[in-house]
Coordinates of C-alpha atoms in Angstrom, one line a residue:
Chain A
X444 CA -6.4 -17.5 -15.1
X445 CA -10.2 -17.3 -14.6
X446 CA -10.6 -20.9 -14.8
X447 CA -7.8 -21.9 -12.3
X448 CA -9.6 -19.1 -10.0
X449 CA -13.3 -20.6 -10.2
X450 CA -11.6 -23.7 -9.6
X451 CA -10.0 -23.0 -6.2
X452 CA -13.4 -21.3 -5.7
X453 CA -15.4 -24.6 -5.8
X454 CA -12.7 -26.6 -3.7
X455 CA -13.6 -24.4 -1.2
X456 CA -17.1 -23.9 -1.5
X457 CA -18.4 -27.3 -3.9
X458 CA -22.2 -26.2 -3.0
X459 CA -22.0 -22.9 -5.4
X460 CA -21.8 -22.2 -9.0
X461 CA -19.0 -19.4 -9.2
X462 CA -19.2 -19.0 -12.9
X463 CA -22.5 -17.4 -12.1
X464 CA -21.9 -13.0 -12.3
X465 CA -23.4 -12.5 -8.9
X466 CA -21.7 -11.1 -5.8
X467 CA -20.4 -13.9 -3.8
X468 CA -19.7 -11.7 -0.4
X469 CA -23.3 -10.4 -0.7
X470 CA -24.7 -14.2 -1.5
X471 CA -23.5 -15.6 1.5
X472 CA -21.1 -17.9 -1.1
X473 CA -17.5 -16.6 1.1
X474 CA -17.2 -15.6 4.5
X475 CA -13.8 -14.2 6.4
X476 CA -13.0 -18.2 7.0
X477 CA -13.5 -18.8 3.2
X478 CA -11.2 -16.0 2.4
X479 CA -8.6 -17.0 4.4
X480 CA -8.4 -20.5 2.8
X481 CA -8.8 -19.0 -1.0
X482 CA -6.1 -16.4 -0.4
X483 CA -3.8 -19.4 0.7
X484 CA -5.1 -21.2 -2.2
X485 CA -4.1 -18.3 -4.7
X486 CA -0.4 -17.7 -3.2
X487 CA 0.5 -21.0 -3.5
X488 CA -1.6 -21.6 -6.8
X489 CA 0.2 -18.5 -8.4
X490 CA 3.4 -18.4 -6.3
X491 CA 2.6 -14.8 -4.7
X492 CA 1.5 -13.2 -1.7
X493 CA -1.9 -11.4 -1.6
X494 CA -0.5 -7.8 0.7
X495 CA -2.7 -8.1 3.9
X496 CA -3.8 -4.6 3.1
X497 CA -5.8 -6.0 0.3
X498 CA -7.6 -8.3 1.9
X499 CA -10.7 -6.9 2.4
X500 CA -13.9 -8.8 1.7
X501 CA -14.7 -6.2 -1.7
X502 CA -12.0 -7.7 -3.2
X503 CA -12.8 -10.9 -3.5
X504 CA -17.0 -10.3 -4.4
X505 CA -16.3 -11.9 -7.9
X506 CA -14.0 -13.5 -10.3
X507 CA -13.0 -9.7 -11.8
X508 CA -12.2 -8.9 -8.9
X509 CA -9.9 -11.5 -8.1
X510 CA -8.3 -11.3 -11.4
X511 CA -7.7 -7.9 -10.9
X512 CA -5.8 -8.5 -7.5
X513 CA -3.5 -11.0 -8.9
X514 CA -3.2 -8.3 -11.6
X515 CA -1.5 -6.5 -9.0
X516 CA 1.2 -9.2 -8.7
X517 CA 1.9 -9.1 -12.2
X518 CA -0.4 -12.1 -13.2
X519 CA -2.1 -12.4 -16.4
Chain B
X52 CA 11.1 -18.5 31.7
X53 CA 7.7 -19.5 30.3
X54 CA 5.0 -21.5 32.3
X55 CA 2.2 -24.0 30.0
X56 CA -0.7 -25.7 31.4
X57 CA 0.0 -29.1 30.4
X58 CA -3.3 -29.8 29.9
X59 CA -3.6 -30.3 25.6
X60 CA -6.4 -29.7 23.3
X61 CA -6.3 -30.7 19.6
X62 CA -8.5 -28.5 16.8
X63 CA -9.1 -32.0 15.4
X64 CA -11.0 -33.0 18.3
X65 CA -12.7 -29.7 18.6
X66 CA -13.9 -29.2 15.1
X67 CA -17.6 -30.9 16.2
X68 CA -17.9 -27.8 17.9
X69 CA -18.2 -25.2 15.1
X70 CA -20.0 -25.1 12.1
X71 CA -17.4 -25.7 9.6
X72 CA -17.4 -28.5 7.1
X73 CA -14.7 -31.2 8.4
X74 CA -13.0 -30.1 4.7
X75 CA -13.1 -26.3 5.2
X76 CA -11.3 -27.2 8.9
X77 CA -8.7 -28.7 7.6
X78 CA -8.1 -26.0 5.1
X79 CA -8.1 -23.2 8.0
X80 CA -6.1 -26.2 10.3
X81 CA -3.0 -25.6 7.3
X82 CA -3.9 -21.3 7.1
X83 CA -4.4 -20.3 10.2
X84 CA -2.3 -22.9 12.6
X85 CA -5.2 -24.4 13.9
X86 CA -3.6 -27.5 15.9
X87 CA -2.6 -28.1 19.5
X88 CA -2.7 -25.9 22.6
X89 CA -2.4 -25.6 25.9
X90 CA -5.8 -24.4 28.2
X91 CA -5.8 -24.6 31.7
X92 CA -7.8 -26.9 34.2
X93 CA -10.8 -25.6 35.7
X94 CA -10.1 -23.3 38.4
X95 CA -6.7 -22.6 37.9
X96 CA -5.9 -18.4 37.7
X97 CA -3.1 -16.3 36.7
X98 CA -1.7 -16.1 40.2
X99 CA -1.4 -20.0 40.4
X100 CA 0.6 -20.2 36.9
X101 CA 3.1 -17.5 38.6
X102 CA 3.2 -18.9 41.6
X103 CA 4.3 -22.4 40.2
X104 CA 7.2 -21.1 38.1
X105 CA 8.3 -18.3 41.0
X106 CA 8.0 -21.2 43.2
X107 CA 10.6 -22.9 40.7
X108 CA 13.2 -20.1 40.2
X109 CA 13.6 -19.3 44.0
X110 CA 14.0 -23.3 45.0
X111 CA 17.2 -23.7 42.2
X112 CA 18.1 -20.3 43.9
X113 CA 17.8 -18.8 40.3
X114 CA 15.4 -15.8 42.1
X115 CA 16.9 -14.2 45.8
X116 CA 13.1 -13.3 46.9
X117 CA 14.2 -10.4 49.1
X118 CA 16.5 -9.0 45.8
X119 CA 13.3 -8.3 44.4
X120 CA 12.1 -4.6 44.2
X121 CA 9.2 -5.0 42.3
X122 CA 6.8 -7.0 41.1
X123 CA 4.5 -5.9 37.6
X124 CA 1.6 -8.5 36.3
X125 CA 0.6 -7.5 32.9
X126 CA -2.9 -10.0 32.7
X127 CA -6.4 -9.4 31.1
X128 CA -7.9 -12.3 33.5
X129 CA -6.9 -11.1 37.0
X130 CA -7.7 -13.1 39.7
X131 CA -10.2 -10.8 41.9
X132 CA -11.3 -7.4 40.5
X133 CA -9.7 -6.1 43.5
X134 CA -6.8 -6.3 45.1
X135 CA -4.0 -6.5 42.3
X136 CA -2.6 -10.0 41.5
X137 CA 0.1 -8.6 42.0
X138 CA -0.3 -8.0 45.6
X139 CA -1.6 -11.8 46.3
X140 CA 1.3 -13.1 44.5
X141 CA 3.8 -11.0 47.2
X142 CA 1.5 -12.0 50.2
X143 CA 2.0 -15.9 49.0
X144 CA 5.8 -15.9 49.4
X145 CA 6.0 -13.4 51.7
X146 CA 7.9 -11.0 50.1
X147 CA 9.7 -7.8 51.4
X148 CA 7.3 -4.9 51.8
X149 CA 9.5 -2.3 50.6
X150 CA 8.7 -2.9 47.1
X151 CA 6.1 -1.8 44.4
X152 CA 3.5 -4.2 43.4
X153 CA 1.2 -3.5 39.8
X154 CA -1.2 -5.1 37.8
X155 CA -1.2 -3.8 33.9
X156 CA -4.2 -4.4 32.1
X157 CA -2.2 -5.7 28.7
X158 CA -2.9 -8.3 26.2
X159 CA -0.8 -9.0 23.1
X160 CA 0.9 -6.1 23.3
X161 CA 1.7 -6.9 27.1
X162 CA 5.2 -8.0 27.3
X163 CA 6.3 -4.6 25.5
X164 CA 4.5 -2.6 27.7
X165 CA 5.3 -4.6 30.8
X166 CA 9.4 -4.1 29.9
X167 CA 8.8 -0.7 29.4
X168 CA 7.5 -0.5 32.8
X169 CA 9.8 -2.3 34.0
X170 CA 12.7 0.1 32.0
X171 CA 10.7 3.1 34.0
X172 CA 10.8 1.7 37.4
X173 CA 14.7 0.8 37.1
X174 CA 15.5 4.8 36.8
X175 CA 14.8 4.9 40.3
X176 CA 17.3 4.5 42.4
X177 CA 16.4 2.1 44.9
X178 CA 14.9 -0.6 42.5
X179 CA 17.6 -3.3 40.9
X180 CA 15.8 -5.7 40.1
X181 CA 12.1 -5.7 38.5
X182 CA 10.3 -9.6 38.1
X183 CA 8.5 -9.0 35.0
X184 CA 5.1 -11.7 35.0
X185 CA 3.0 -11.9 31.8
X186 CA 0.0 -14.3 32.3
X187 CA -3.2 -15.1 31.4
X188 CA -6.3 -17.4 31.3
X189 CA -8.7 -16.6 28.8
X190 CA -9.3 -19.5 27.9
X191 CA -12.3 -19.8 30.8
X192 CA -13.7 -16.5 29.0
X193 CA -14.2 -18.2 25.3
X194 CA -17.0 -19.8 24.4
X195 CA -15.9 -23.4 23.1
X196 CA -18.7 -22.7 20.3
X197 CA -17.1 -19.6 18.9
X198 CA -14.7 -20.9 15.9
X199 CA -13.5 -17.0 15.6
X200 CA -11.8 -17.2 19.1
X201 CA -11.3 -20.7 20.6
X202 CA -9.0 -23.1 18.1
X203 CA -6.8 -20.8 18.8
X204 CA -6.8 -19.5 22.3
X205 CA -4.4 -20.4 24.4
X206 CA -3.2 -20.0 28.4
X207 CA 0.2 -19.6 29.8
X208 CA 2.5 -17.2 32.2
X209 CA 5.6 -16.5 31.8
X210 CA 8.7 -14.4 34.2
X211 CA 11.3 -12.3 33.3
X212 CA 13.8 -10.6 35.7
X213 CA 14.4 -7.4 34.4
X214 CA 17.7 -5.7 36.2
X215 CA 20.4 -3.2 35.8
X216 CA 23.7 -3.9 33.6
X217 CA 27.1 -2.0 33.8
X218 CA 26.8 -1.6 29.9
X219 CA 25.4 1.1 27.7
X220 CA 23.1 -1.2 25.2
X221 CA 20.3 0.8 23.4
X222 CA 17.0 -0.2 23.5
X223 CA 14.9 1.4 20.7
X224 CA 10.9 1.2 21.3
X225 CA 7.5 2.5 20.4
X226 CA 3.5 2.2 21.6
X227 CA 0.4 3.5 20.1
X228 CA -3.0 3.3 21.0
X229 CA -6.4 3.4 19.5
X230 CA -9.5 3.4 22.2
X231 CA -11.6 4.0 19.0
X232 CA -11.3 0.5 18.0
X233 CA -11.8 -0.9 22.0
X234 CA -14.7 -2.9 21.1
X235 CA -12.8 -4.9 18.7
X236 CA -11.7 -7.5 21.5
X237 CA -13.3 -7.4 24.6
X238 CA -15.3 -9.2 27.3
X239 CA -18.3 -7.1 27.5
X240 CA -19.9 -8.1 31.0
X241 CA -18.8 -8.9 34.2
X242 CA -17.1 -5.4 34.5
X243 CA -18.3 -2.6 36.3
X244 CA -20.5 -1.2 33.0
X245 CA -22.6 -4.5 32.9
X246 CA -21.8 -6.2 35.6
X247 CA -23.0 -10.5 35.3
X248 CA -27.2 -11.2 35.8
X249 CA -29.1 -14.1 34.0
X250 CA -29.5 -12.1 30.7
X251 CA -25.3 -12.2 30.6
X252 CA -25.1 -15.6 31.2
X253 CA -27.5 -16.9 28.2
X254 CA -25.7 -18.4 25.1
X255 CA -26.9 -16.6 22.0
X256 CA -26.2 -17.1 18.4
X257 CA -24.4 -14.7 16.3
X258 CA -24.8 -13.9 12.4
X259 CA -22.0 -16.5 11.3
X260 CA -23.2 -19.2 13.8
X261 CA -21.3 -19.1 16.9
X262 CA -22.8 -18.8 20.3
X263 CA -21.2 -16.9 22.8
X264 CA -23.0 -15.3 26.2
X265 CA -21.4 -11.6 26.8
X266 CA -19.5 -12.6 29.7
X267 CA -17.3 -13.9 27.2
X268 CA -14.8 -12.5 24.7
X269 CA -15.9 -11.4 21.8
X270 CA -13.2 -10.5 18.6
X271 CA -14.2 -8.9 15.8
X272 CA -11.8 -10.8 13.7
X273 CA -12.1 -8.9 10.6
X274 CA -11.3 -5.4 12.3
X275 CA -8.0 -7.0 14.0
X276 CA -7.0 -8.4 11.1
X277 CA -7.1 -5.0 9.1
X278 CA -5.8 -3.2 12.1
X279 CA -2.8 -5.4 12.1
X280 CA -1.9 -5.1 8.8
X281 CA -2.6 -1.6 8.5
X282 CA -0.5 -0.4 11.4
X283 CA 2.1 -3.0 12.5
X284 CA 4.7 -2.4 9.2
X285 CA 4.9 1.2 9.3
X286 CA 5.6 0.9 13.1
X287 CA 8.3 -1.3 12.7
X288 CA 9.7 0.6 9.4
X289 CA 9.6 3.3 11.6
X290 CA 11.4 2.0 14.6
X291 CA 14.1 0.0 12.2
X292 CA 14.5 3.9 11.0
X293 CA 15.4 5.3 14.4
X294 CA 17.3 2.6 15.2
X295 CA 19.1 3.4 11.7
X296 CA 19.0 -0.4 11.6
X297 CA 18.3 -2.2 8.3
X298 CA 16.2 -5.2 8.4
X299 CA 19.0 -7.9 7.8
X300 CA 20.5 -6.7 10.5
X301 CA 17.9 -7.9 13.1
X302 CA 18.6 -11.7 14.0
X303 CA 15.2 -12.3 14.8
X304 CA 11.5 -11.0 14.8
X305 CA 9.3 -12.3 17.6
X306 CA 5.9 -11.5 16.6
X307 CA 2.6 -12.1 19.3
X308 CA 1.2 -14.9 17.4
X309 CA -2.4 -14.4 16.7
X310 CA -2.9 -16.8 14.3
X311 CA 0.1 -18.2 11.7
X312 CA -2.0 -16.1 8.7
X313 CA -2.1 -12.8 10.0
X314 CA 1.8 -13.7 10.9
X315 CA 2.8 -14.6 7.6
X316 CA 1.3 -11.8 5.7
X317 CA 3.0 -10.1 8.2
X318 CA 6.2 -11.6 7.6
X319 CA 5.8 -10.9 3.7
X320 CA 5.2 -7.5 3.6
X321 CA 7.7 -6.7 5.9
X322 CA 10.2 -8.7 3.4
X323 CA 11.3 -11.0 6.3
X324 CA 12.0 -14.7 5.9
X325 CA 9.7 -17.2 8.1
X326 CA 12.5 -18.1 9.6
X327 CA 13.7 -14.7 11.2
X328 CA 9.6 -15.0 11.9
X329 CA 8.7 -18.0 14.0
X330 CA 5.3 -18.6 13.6
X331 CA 5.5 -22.2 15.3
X332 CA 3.9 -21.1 18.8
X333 CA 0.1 -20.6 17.8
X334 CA -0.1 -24.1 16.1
X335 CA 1.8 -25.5 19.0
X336 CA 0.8 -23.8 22.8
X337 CA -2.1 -21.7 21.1
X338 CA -2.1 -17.4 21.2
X339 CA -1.9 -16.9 25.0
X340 CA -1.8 -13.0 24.7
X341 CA 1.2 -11.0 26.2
X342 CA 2.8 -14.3 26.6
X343 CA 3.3 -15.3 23.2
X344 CA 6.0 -12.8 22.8
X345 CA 8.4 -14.5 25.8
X346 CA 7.0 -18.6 24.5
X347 CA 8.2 -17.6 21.0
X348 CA 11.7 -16.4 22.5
X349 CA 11.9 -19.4 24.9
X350 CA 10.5 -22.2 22.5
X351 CA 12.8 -21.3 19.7
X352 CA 16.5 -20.0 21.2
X353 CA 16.3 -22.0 24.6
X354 CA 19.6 -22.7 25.8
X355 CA 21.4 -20.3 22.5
X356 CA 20.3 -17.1 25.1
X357 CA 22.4 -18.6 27.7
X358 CA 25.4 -18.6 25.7
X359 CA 24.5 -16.0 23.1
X360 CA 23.4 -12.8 22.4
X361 CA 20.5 -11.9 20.2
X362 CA 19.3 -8.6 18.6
X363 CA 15.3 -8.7 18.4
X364 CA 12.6 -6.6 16.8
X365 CA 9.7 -7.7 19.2
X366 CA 6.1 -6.2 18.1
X367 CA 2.9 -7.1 20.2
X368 CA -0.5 -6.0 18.6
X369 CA -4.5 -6.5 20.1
X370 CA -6.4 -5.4 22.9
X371 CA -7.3 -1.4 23.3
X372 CA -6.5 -1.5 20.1
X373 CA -2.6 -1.4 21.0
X374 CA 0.3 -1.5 19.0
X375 CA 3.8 -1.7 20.2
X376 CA 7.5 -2.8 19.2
X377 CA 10.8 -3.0 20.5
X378 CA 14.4 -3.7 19.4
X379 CA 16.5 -4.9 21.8
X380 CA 19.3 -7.0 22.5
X381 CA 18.8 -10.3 24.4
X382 CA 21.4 -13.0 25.7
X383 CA 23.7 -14.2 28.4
X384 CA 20.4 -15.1 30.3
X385 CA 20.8 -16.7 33.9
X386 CA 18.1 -19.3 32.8
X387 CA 15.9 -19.3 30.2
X388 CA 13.2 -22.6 30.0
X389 CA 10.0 -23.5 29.1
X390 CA 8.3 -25.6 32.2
X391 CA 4.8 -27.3 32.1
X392 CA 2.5 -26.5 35.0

């Protein structure tokens, strides 16, 4: 799962290494425009749909917490 | 009846404008129904979109003007700051003075609140017939370098004669408010509070890169986008309850169309298929505010409300922060067409 996450990452954003353990909200590496493009990435990647509620920029600040989002939807 | 500019603009075209990649544009382009819409000329106001379609109903004799009791304008972008809209719009044609003339200072949640209005003003006695006009401009208030507000902004008007039936039909409805959250959308000078000098004018840059002066609207895109999901589901749960209506049962749920993202989570959570959703007006026309509501109805059933009846769940959310939905059965319309000004 994490690889097929860091590679939508890098589709989106190409200029950053997201395998790095850094906080990509506080980096500058996503902003609200970049979220809305990875969270369409990830429900059609993974066949789900990310609740609005949980978008929030905190949940998307590294690969964990990705992970543990689609967690939510039953992905492993 | 619902009233375009014909006047198109295409995102592609645009995307120069903002700082985006041309890659990451066409990724949003696909997410968040960044395409064509429909801005007016320079110059043209509310009152002249009205005017033009009014203009259209009472020369194919599908408006009487002196059946008309009242008139309500639900706009953010009001010709003068005074008089009422309203009131130049009943001067033009020359309509009867016994009759109540409002502006309502309404955006997305606008065509709710302006049929709720309208519902109020029919108790009385004396008025029959209400003419409903939605309508706005904003497009002249957003900055063309602010990606957060202007692929997707939109202008448009639209009518709606609201009048008393011999049935009973039930018409199930709710509003909420949040002045906390005011600053979330708004055009910060020109008003009465800051009214417009050369500091208001100047273009300034904002932490992501867009310029915008503060004589022009500002939305914090983040906030609206919580607020929405936040509070719009458990409104419409709620309404669906006293309505002791279950969701299949509702033919159709026209949304205000912010942007087709927001919709579709929208759509998901709610457990409602995209198609009992449209979300086809804010990639086509752009978000034109309380007129999304009456394009969506217009664009997609046309002629069907003619002939047919269909019950709705309508739910507008933005400006104030407001909130507001409505079930309602709607058919057997008199007209009901989509003209381009």
């Amino acid at each position: 799962m994490k690889e097929r996450i860091i590679k939508i990452l890098t589709d989106i954003r190409p200029e950053f290494d997201f395998t790095k353990k850094i906080n990509f909200i506080e980096n500058g590496m996503l902003d609200s425009f970049d979220i809305v493009s990875l969270v369409t990435a990830l429900d059609e990647e993974f066949s789900i749909s990310i609740d609005g509620m949980d978008i929030l920029p905190g949940n998307f600040s590294s690969i964990d917490k990705i992970g543990e989002l689609l967690n939510k939807k039953g992905i492993r | 009846m619902t009233i375009l500019p014909k006047n198109e603009v295409n995102f592609e075209e645009e995307m120069g404008n903002y700082n985006f990649s041309a890659a990451k544009s066409l990724k949003l382009k696909n997410a968040m129904g960044y395409n064509t819409r429909r801005i007016v000329e320079e110059g043209i106001c509310v009152s002249d979109l009205c005017i033009d379609g009014l203009e259209y109903l009472f020369q194919k004799r599908l408006l009487v003007k002196e059946e008309i009791d009242a008139l309500i304008l639900v706009t953010q972008s009001a010709d003068y700051i005074m008089p009422p809209t309203s009131n130049i719009i009943q001067g033009h044609f020359d309509l009867k003075q016994d009759m109540i003339c409002m502006d309502i200072n309404q955006g997305c949640a606008g065509f709710i609140i302006g049929l709720l209005q309208a519902f109020m003003l029919l108790e009385q006695e004396e008025i029959k017939k209400v003419v409903l006009l939605n309508a706005d401009v904003l497009s002249r208030k957003v900055s063309k370098r602010d990606r957060n507000s202007n692929p997707l902004i939109g202008d448009g008007a639209s009518i709606t004669i609201v009048e008393k039936i011999n049935e009973s039909k039930k018409i199930y409805a709710n509003v909420k408010m949040d002045g906390t959250g005011a600053s979330a959308l708004m055009i910060p000078a020109g008003g009465f509070k800051l009214p417009s000098n050369s500091e208001t004018s100047k273009m300034l840059e904002d932490i992501a890169g867009n310029f915008r002066s503060l004589e022009n609207l500002v939305m914090k895109g983040d906030e609206v986008f919580n607020f929405v999901q936040r509070e719009v589901p458990p409104m419409i749960e709620m309404l669906l309850q006293k309505a002791n209506l279950k969701k299949e049962e509702i033919q159709y749920y026209m949304f205000h169309q912010p942007n087709k993202f927001m919709l579709n989570k929208l759509a998901d959570k709610l457990e409602v298929s995209r198609e009992k959703m449209p979300s086809n007006i804010v990639e086509k026309f752009g978000n034109s505010s309380g007129v999304s509501i009456p394009t969506a109805i217009v664009s997609n059933l046309n002629g069907n409300l003619i002939k047919e009846n269909y019950l709705m769940c309508l739910a507008g959310f933005g400006v104030g922060l407001t909130w507001a939905s409505m079930i309602i059965e709607i058919g057997n319309l008199t007209f009901c067409e989509l003209k381009e000004f």
